[in-house]
mmCIF file of C-alpha atoms in Angstrom:
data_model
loop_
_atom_site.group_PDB
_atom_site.id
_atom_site.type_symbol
_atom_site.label_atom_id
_atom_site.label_comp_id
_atom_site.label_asym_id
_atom_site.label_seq_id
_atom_site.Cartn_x
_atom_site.Cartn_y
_atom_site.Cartn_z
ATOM 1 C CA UNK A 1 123.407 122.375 98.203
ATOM 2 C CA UNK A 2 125.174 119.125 99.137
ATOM 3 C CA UNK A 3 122.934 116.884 101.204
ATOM 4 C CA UNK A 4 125.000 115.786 104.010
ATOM 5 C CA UNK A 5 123.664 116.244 107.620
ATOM 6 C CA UNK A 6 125.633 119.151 108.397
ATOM 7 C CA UNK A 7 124.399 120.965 105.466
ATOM 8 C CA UNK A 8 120.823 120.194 106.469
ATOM 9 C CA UNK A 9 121.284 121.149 109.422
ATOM 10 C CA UNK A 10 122.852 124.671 109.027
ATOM 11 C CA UNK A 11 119.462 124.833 106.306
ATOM 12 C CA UNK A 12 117.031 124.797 108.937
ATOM 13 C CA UNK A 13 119.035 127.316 110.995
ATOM 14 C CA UNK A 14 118.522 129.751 108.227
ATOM 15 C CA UNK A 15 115.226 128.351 106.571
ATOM 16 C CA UNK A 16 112.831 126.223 109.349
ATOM 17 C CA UNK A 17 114.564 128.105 112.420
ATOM 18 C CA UNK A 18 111.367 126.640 114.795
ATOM 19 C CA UNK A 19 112.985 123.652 114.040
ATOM 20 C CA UNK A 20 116.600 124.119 114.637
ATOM 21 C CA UNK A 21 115.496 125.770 118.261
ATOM 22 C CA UNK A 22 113.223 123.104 118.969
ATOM 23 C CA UNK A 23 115.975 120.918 118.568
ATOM 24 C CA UNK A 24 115.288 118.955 115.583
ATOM 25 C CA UNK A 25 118.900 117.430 113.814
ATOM 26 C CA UNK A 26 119.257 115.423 110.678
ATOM 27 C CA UNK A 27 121.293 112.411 111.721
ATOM 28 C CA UNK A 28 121.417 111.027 108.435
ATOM 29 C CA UNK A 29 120.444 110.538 104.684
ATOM 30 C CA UNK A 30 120.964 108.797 101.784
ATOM 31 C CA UNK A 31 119.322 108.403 98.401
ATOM 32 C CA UNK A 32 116.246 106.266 100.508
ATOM 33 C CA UNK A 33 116.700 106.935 103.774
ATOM 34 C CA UNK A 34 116.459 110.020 106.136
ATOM 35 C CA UNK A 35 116.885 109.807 109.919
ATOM 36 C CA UNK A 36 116.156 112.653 112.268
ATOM 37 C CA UNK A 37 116.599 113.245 115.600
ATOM 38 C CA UNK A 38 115.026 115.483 118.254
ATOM 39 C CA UNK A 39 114.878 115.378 122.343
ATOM 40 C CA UNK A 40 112.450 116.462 124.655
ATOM 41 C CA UNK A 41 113.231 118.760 127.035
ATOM 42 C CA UNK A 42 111.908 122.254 128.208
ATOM 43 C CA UNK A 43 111.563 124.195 125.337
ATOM 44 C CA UNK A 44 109.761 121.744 123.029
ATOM 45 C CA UNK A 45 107.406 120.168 126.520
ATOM 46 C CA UNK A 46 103.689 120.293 126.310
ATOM 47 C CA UNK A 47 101.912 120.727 129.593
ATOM 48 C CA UNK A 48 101.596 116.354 129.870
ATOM 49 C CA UNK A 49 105.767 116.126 130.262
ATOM 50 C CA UNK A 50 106.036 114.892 127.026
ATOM 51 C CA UNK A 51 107.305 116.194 123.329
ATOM 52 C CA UNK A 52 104.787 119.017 122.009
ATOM 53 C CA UNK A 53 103.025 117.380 118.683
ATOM 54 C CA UNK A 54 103.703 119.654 116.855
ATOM 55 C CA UNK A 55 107.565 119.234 117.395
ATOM 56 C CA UNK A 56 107.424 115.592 116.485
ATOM 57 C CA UNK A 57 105.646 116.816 113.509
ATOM 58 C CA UNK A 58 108.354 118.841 112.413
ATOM 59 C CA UNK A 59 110.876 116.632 112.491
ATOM 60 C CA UNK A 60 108.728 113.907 111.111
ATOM 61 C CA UNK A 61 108.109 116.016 107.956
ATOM 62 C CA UNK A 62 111.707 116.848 107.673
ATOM 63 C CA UNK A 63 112.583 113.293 107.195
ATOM 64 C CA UNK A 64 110.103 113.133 103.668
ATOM 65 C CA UNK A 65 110.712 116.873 102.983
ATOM 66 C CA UNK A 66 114.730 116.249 102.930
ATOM 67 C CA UNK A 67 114.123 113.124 101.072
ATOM 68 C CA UNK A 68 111.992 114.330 97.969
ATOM 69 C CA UNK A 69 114.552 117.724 97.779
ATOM 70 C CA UNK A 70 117.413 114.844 97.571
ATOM 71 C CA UNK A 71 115.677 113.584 94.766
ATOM 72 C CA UNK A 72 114.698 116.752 92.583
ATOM 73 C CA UNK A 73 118.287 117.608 93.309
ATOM 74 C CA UNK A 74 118.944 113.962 91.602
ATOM 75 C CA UNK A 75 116.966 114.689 89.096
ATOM 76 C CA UNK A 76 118.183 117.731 87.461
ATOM 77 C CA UNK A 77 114.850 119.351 87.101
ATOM 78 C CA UNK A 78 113.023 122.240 87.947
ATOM 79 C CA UNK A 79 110.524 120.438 90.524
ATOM 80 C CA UNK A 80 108.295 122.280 92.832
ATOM 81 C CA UNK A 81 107.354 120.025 95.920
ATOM 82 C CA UNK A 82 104.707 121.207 98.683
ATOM 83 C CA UNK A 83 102.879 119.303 101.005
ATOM 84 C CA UNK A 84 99.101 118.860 100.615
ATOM 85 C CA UNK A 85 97.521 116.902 103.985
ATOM 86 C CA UNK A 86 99.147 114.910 106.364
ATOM 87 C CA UNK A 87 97.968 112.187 109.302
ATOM 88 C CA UNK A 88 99.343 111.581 112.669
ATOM 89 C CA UNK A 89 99.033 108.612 115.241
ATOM 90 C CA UNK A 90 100.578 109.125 118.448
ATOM 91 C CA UNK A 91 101.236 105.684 120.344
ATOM 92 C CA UNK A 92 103.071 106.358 123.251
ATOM 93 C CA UNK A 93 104.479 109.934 125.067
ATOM 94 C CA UNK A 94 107.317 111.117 123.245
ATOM 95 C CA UNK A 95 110.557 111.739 126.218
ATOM 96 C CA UNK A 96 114.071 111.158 125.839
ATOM 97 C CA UNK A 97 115.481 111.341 121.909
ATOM 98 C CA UNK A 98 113.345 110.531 119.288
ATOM 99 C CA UNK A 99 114.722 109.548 115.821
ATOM 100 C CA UNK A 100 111.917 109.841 112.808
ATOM 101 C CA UNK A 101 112.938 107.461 109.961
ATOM 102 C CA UNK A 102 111.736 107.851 106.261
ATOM 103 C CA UNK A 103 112.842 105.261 104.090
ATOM 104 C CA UNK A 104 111.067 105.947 100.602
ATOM 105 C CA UNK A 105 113.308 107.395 98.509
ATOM 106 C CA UNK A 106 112.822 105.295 95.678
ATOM 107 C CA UNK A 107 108.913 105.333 95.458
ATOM 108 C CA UNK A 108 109.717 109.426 95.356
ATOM 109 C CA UNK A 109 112.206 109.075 92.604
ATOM 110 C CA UNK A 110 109.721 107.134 90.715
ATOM 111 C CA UNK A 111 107.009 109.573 91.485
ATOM 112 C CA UNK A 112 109.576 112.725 90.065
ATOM 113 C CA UNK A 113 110.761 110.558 87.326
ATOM 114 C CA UNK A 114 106.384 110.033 87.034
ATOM 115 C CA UNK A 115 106.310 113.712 87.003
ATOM 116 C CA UNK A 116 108.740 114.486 84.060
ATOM 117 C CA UNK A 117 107.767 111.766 81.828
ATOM 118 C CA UNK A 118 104.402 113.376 81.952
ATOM 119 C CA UNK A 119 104.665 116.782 82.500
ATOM 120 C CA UNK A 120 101.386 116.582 85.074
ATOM 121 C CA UNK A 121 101.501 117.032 89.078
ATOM 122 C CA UNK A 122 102.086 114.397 90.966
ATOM 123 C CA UNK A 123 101.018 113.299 94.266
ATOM 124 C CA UNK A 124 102.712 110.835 96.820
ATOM 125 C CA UNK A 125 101.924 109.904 100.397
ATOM 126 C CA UNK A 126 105.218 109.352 102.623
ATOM 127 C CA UNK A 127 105.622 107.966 106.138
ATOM 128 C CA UNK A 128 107.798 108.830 108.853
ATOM 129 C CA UNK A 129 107.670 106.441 111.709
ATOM 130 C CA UNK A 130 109.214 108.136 115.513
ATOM 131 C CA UNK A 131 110.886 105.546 117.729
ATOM 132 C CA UNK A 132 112.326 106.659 120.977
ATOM 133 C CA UNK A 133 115.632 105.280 122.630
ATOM 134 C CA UNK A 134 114.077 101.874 123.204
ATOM 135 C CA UNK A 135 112.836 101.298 119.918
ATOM 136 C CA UNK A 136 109.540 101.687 120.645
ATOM 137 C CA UNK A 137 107.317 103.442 118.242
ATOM 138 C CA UNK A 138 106.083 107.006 119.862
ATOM 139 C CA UNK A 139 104.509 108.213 116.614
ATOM 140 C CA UNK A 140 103.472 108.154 113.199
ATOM 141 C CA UNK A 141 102.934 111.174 110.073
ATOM 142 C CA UNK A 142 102.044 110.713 106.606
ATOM 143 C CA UNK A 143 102.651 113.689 104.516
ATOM 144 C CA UNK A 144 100.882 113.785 101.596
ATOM 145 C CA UNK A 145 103.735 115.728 98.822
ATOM 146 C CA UNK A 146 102.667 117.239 95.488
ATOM 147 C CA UNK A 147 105.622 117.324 92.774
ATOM 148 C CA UNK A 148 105.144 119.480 89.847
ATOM 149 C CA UNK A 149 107.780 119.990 87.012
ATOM 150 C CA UNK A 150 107.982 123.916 86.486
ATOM 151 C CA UNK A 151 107.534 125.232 83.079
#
């Protein structure tokens, strides 16, 4: 699969479809950076008029999860990648559109390259930091990804 926004976005149509309905839209990506948008409305509301957490989540994990797929892609290996824990702060309530931002894609390509030098699981904690329209930070989510070479 090419990794262009459109692509990514058709993917979680077929793949996460919770998040497509929910709203959640790659905006864009590169080899270090992955923006995602979502907006609150009705159908992703909790009962405070806000985004549901668990919403934000999704789209916050997207941004790493897109990210460290770019990179096996990159790679050329057989990589397995699966998330282990993850953290959330929530700073504000989440209205309007929200755009998560992940901008570690070259601690993960040192963690896959890490990973096939190796030949042992790897582990690597990524952030995705939630602003909304005024640039102020709504939320936080570390993902904690493990990346294992497949025999």
């Amino acid at each position: 699969m090419e990794f262009t926004p459109a692509k990514l976005n058709l993917f979680t149509f077929f793949k996460l479809p919770s998040a497509f309905w929910s709203g959640v839209r790659v905006k864009s990506i590169s080899p270090e950076v992955c923006e995602v948008t979502v907006k609150h409305r009705w159908f992703n509301q909790n009962p405070f008029n806000s985004m549901y957490f668990a919403v934000q989540a999704m789209a916050a994990e997207f941004t790493t999860g897109a990210l460290v797929m770019f990179q096996i892609k990159q790679s050329g290996k057989n990589i397995s990648m699966l998330v282990a824990q993850n953290k959330s702060v929530f700073t504000k309530k989440a209205t309007g559109r929200i755009t998560f931002t992940c901008n570690q894609g070259n601690a993960i390509k040192e963690t896959i390259q890490k990973a096939v030098d190796t030949k042992e699981g790897q582990t690597i904690w990524l952030t995705s930091i939630g602003k909304n329209e005024k640039g102020e930070q709504v939320s936080e989510m570390q993902f904690e990804w493990t990346i294992k070479v497949r025999a």
